[in-house]
């Protein structure tokens, strides 16, 4: 069974020979230092380097997908945020937030995808990766995490309590931009959209604010992707116990969880497909026999797609990633 066929069947609820094993990209980036150390151009800003890195990730690690970009900063760059473009040892990151009032940000920044250099680079990379056999995953930073990459997180969290309508309007504005960005990814050739929203945890937001500020955005995003027949994976960091009932109401193809989440519990609670959740700390530090044991446990727990539980450290060895992917592929 070809890799694209396998994962699309899983996301559509059809039976397959074994679980796919993937690392979507974005926050869950497998372009570790060992893979990119021989690259001459920055794979975060150069189209050819981005394409070749995505291909190299699959070839060297065994992950069954192409995924771009390799960070969580492309979205916020459109809104007056200072960004580090990253290098062979560090992922891109926010250096300085936009300190303007939220309304001023919305008035001053037209988030036109074609005006955002790196977003345009990602779209072109997807066009270059498009193929018939290997799934291409377009990665989106979720609305809460994008909003807290544009403005200081503490500023926004205070507004959730003190000025909830103003905060909601801003997050909604960001979400519309993310939907547009995802649509452009799909038109370029993305087979799947993966949303990572690490700030939208029950531990940070609480159930009430998660339901009020995150859930409506996910629903709008998912509804639009359903209209264009594109499956969506949503990744939530941290302990999801307080928000798992809310997540169960989402019409989403798959939910991905951090290693702290008991996947047997999630399997009993959630009706959707599950992705995860091999510890990224374990993948970085090993040993490989423990990685294999935890991978087996994830599969035995009812995981439909095997993947790292969260973002990989740049120093993660290829050997450790191969231990996971080889085990899954040998499970037939």
CSV table of C-alpha atoms in Angstrom, one decimal, residues 135-310:
chain,number,residue,atom,x,y,z
A,135,UNK,CA,1.4,12.6,1.3
A,136,UNK,CA,2.3,16.3,1.5
A,137,UNK,CA,1.3,17.9,4.8
A,138,UNK,CA,0.8,21.6,5.1
A,139,UNK,CA,1.4,22.8,8.6
A,140,UNK,CA,-0.5,25.6,10.3
A,141,UNK,CA,0.2,27.2,13.7
A,142,UNK,CA,-3.2,27.3,15.5
A,143,UNK,CA,-5.1,30.5,16.2
A,144,UNK,CA,-4.3,30.8,19.9
A,145,UNK,CA,-0.6,30.1,19.4
A,146,UNK,CA,-0.4,32.4,16.4
A,147,UNK,CA,-2.1,35.2,18.4
A,148,UNK,CA,0.4,34.7,21.2
A,149,UNK,CA,3.3,34.8,18.8
A,150,UNK,CA,2.1,38.2,17.5
A,151,UNK,CA,1.5,39.9,20.9
A,152,UNK,CA,3.0,39.1,24.3
A,153,UNK,CA,1.1,36.0,25.6
A,154,UNK,CA,0.6,37.5,29.0
A,155,UNK,CA,-1.0,40.5,27.4
A,156,UNK,CA,-3.5,38.4,25.5
A,157,UNK,CA,-4.2,36.0,28.5
A,158,UNK,CA,-5.1,39.0,30.6
A,159,UNK,CA,-7.4,40.3,27.9
A,160,UNK,CA,-9.2,36.9,27.8
A,161,UNK,CA,-10.5,37.9,31.3
A,162,UNK,CA,-10.7,41.7,31.2
A,163,UNK,CA,-11.6,42.4,27.5
A,164,UNK,CA,-12.9,39.1,26.2
A,165,UNK,CA,-14.7,40.6,23.2
A,166,UNK,CA,-11.7,42.4,22.0
A,167,UNK,CA,-9.5,39.3,22.4
A,168,UNK,CA,-12.1,37.1,20.6
A,169,UNK,CA,-12.2,39.6,17.7
A,170,UNK,CA,-8.4,39.5,17.3
A,171,UNK,CA,-8.2,35.7,17.5
A,172,UNK,CA,-11.0,35.4,15.0
A,173,UNK,CA,-9.2,37.8,12.7
A,174,UNK,CA,-6.1,35.6,12.9
A,175,UNK,CA,-8.1,32.5,12.3
A,176,UNK,CA,-9.5,33.9,9.0
A,177,UNK,CA,-5.9,34.5,7.9
A,178,UNK,CA,-5.0,30.9,8.8
A,179,UNK,CA,-7.9,29.5,6.8
A,180,UNK,CA,-6.8,31.5,3.8
A,181,UNK,CA,-3.2,30.3,4.3
A,182,UNK,CA,-4.4,26.7,4.5
A,183,UNK,CA,-6.5,27.1,1.4
A,184,UNK,CA,-3.5,28.2,-0.5
A,185,UNK,CA,-1.5,25.2,0.7
A,186,UNK,CA,-4.3,22.9,-0.5
A,187,UNK,CA,-4.4,24.6,-3.9
A,188,UNK,CA,-0.6,24.2,-4.1
A,189,UNK,CA,-0.9,20.4,-3.5
A,190,UNK,CA,-1.2,19.7,0.2
A,191,UNK,CA,-3.1,16.5,0.9
A,192,UNK,CA,-3.5,17.1,4.6
A,193,UNK,CA,-3.5,20.1,6.9
A,194,UNK,CA,-2.0,19.7,10.4
A,195,UNK,CA,-2.7,22.4,13.0
A,196,UNK,CA,-0.5,22.6,16.0
A,197,UNK,CA,-1.8,24.8,18.8
A,198,UNK,CA,0.6,24.3,21.8
A,199,UNK,CA,-0.7,27.4,23.6
A,200,UNK,CA,-4.3,26.1,23.5
A,201,UNK,CA,-3.9,23.6,26.3
A,202,UNK,CA,-6.3,23.0,29.1
A,203,UNK,CA,-3.5,23.7,31.5
A,204,UNK,CA,-3.0,27.2,30.1
A,205,UNK,CA,-6.4,28.3,29.0
A,206,UNK,CA,-8.7,26.2,31.2
A,207,UNK,CA,-11.8,24.5,29.9
A,208,UNK,CA,-13.9,27.6,29.9
A,209,UNK,CA,-11.5,29.7,27.9
A,210,UNK,CA,-10.7,26.8,25.6
A,211,UNK,CA,-14.4,26.4,24.8
A,212,UNK,CA,-14.9,30.1,24.3
A,213,UNK,CA,-11.8,31.1,22.4
A,214,UNK,CA,-10.3,28.0,20.7
A,215,UNK,CA,-13.2,25.8,19.9
A,216,UNK,CA,-15.1,28.2,17.7
A,217,UNK,CA,-12.0,28.9,15.7
A,218,UNK,CA,-11.3,25.2,15.1
A,219,UNK,CA,-14.9,24.6,14.1
A,220,UNK,CA,-14.7,27.4,11.5
A,221,UNK,CA,-11.4,26.1,10.2
A,222,UNK,CA,-12.6,22.5,10.0
A,223,UNK,CA,-15.9,23.5,8.3
A,224,UNK,CA,-13.9,25.3,5.5
A,225,UNK,CA,-11.5,22.4,5.0
A,226,UNK,CA,-14.5,20.0,4.9
A,227,UNK,CA,-15.9,22.1,2.1
A,228,UNK,CA,-12.8,21.5,0.0
A,229,UNK,CA,-12.5,17.9,1.1
A,230,UNK,CA,-9.2,18.1,3.0
A,231,UNK,CA,-8.6,16.1,6.2
A,232,UNK,CA,-7.2,18.0,9.2
A,233,UNK,CA,-5.1,16.8,12.1
A,234,UNK,CA,-5.1,18.9,15.2
A,235,UNK,CA,-2.3,18.6,17.8
A,236,UNK,CA,-2.8,19.8,21.3
A,237,UNK,CA,0.1,19.9,23.8
A,238,UNK,CA,0.0,19.1,27.5
A,239,UNK,CA,-2.5,17.2,29.6
A,240,UNK,CA,-5.8,17.3,27.6
A,241,UNK,CA,-8.0,15.8,30.4
A,242,UNK,CA,-9.9,19.0,31.0
A,243,UNK,CA,-10.7,19.6,27.4
A,244,UNK,CA,-11.0,16.1,26.0
A,245,UNK,CA,-14.8,16.2,26.0
A,246,UNK,CA,-14.8,19.4,24.0
A,247,UNK,CA,-12.3,17.9,21.5
A,248,UNK,CA,-14.6,14.9,21.1
A,249,UNK,CA,-17.3,17.2,19.6
A,250,UNK,CA,-14.9,18.3,16.7
A,251,UNK,CA,-15.5,16.9,13.3
A,252,UNK,CA,-11.8,16.4,12.8
A,253,UNK,CA,-10.0,13.6,10.9
A,254,UNK,CA,-7.5,13.0,13.8
A,255,UNK,CA,-6.3,14.3,17.1
A,256,UNK,CA,-2.7,14.3,18.2
A,257,UNK,CA,-1.6,14.4,21.8
A,258,UNK,CA,1.5,15.0,23.9
A,259,UNK,CA,3.2,12.0,25.7
A,260,UNK,CA,1.5,13.0,29.0
A,261,UNK,CA,-1.8,11.8,27.6
A,262,UNK,CA,-2.8,8.2,28.2
A,263,UNK,CA,-3.8,7.0,24.7
A,264,UNK,CA,-5.8,4.1,26.1
A,265,UNK,CA,-7.9,6.7,28.0
A,266,UNK,CA,-8.1,8.8,24.8
A,267,UNK,CA,-9.1,5.8,22.7
A,268,UNK,CA,-12.0,5.1,25.1
A,269,UNK,CA,-13.1,8.7,25.2
A,270,UNK,CA,-12.7,9.9,21.6
A,271,UNK,CA,-14.5,8.7,18.5
A,272,UNK,CA,-12.0,10.3,16.0
A,273,UNK,CA,-8.7,8.8,14.9
A,274,UNK,CA,-5.7,9.3,17.2
A,275,UNK,CA,-2.1,10.2,16.4
A,276,UNK,CA,1.0,10.1,18.6
A,277,UNK,CA,2.5,9.9,20.9
A,278,UNK,CA,6.1,8.6,21.3
A,279,UNK,CA,7.9,10.8,23.7
A,280,UNK,CA,10.1,13.4,22.0
A,281,UNK,CA,12.5,13.4,25.0
A,282,UNK,CA,12.9,9.7,24.6
A,283,UNK,CA,13.5,10.1,20.9
A,284,UNK,CA,16.2,12.5,21.6
A,285,UNK,CA,18.0,10.6,24.3
A,286,UNK,CA,17.2,7.0,23.6
A,287,UNK,CA,18.0,4.2,24.1
A,288,UNK,CA,16.6,2.6,21.0
A,289,UNK,CA,15.2,-0.5,22.7
A,290,UNK,CA,13.1,1.8,24.9
A,291,UNK,CA,11.9,3.8,21.9
A,292,UNK,CA,10.8,0.5,20.3
A,293,UNK,CA,9.0,-0.5,23.5
A,294,UNK,CA,7.1,2.9,23.7
A,295,UNK,CA,6.3,2.7,20.0
A,296,UNK,CA,4.8,-0.7,20.5
A,297,UNK,CA,2.8,0.6,23.5
A,298,UNK,CA,1.4,3.4,21.4
A,299,UNK,CA,0.2,1.0,18.8
A,300,UNK,CA,-1.2,-1.4,21.4
A,301,UNK,CA,-3.1,1.6,22.9
A,302,UNK,CA,-5.1,2.1,19.7
A,303,UNK,CA,-3.2,4.8,18.0
A,304,UNK,CA,-4.1,5.0,14.3
A,305,UNK,CA,-1.1,7.1,13.2
A,306,UNK,CA,2.2,6.8,15.0
A,307,UNK,CA,4.2,10.0,15.4
A,308,UNK,CA,6.4,11.9,17.8
A,309,UNK,CA,4.4,13.3,20.7
A,310,UNK,CA,5.5,16.9,20.2
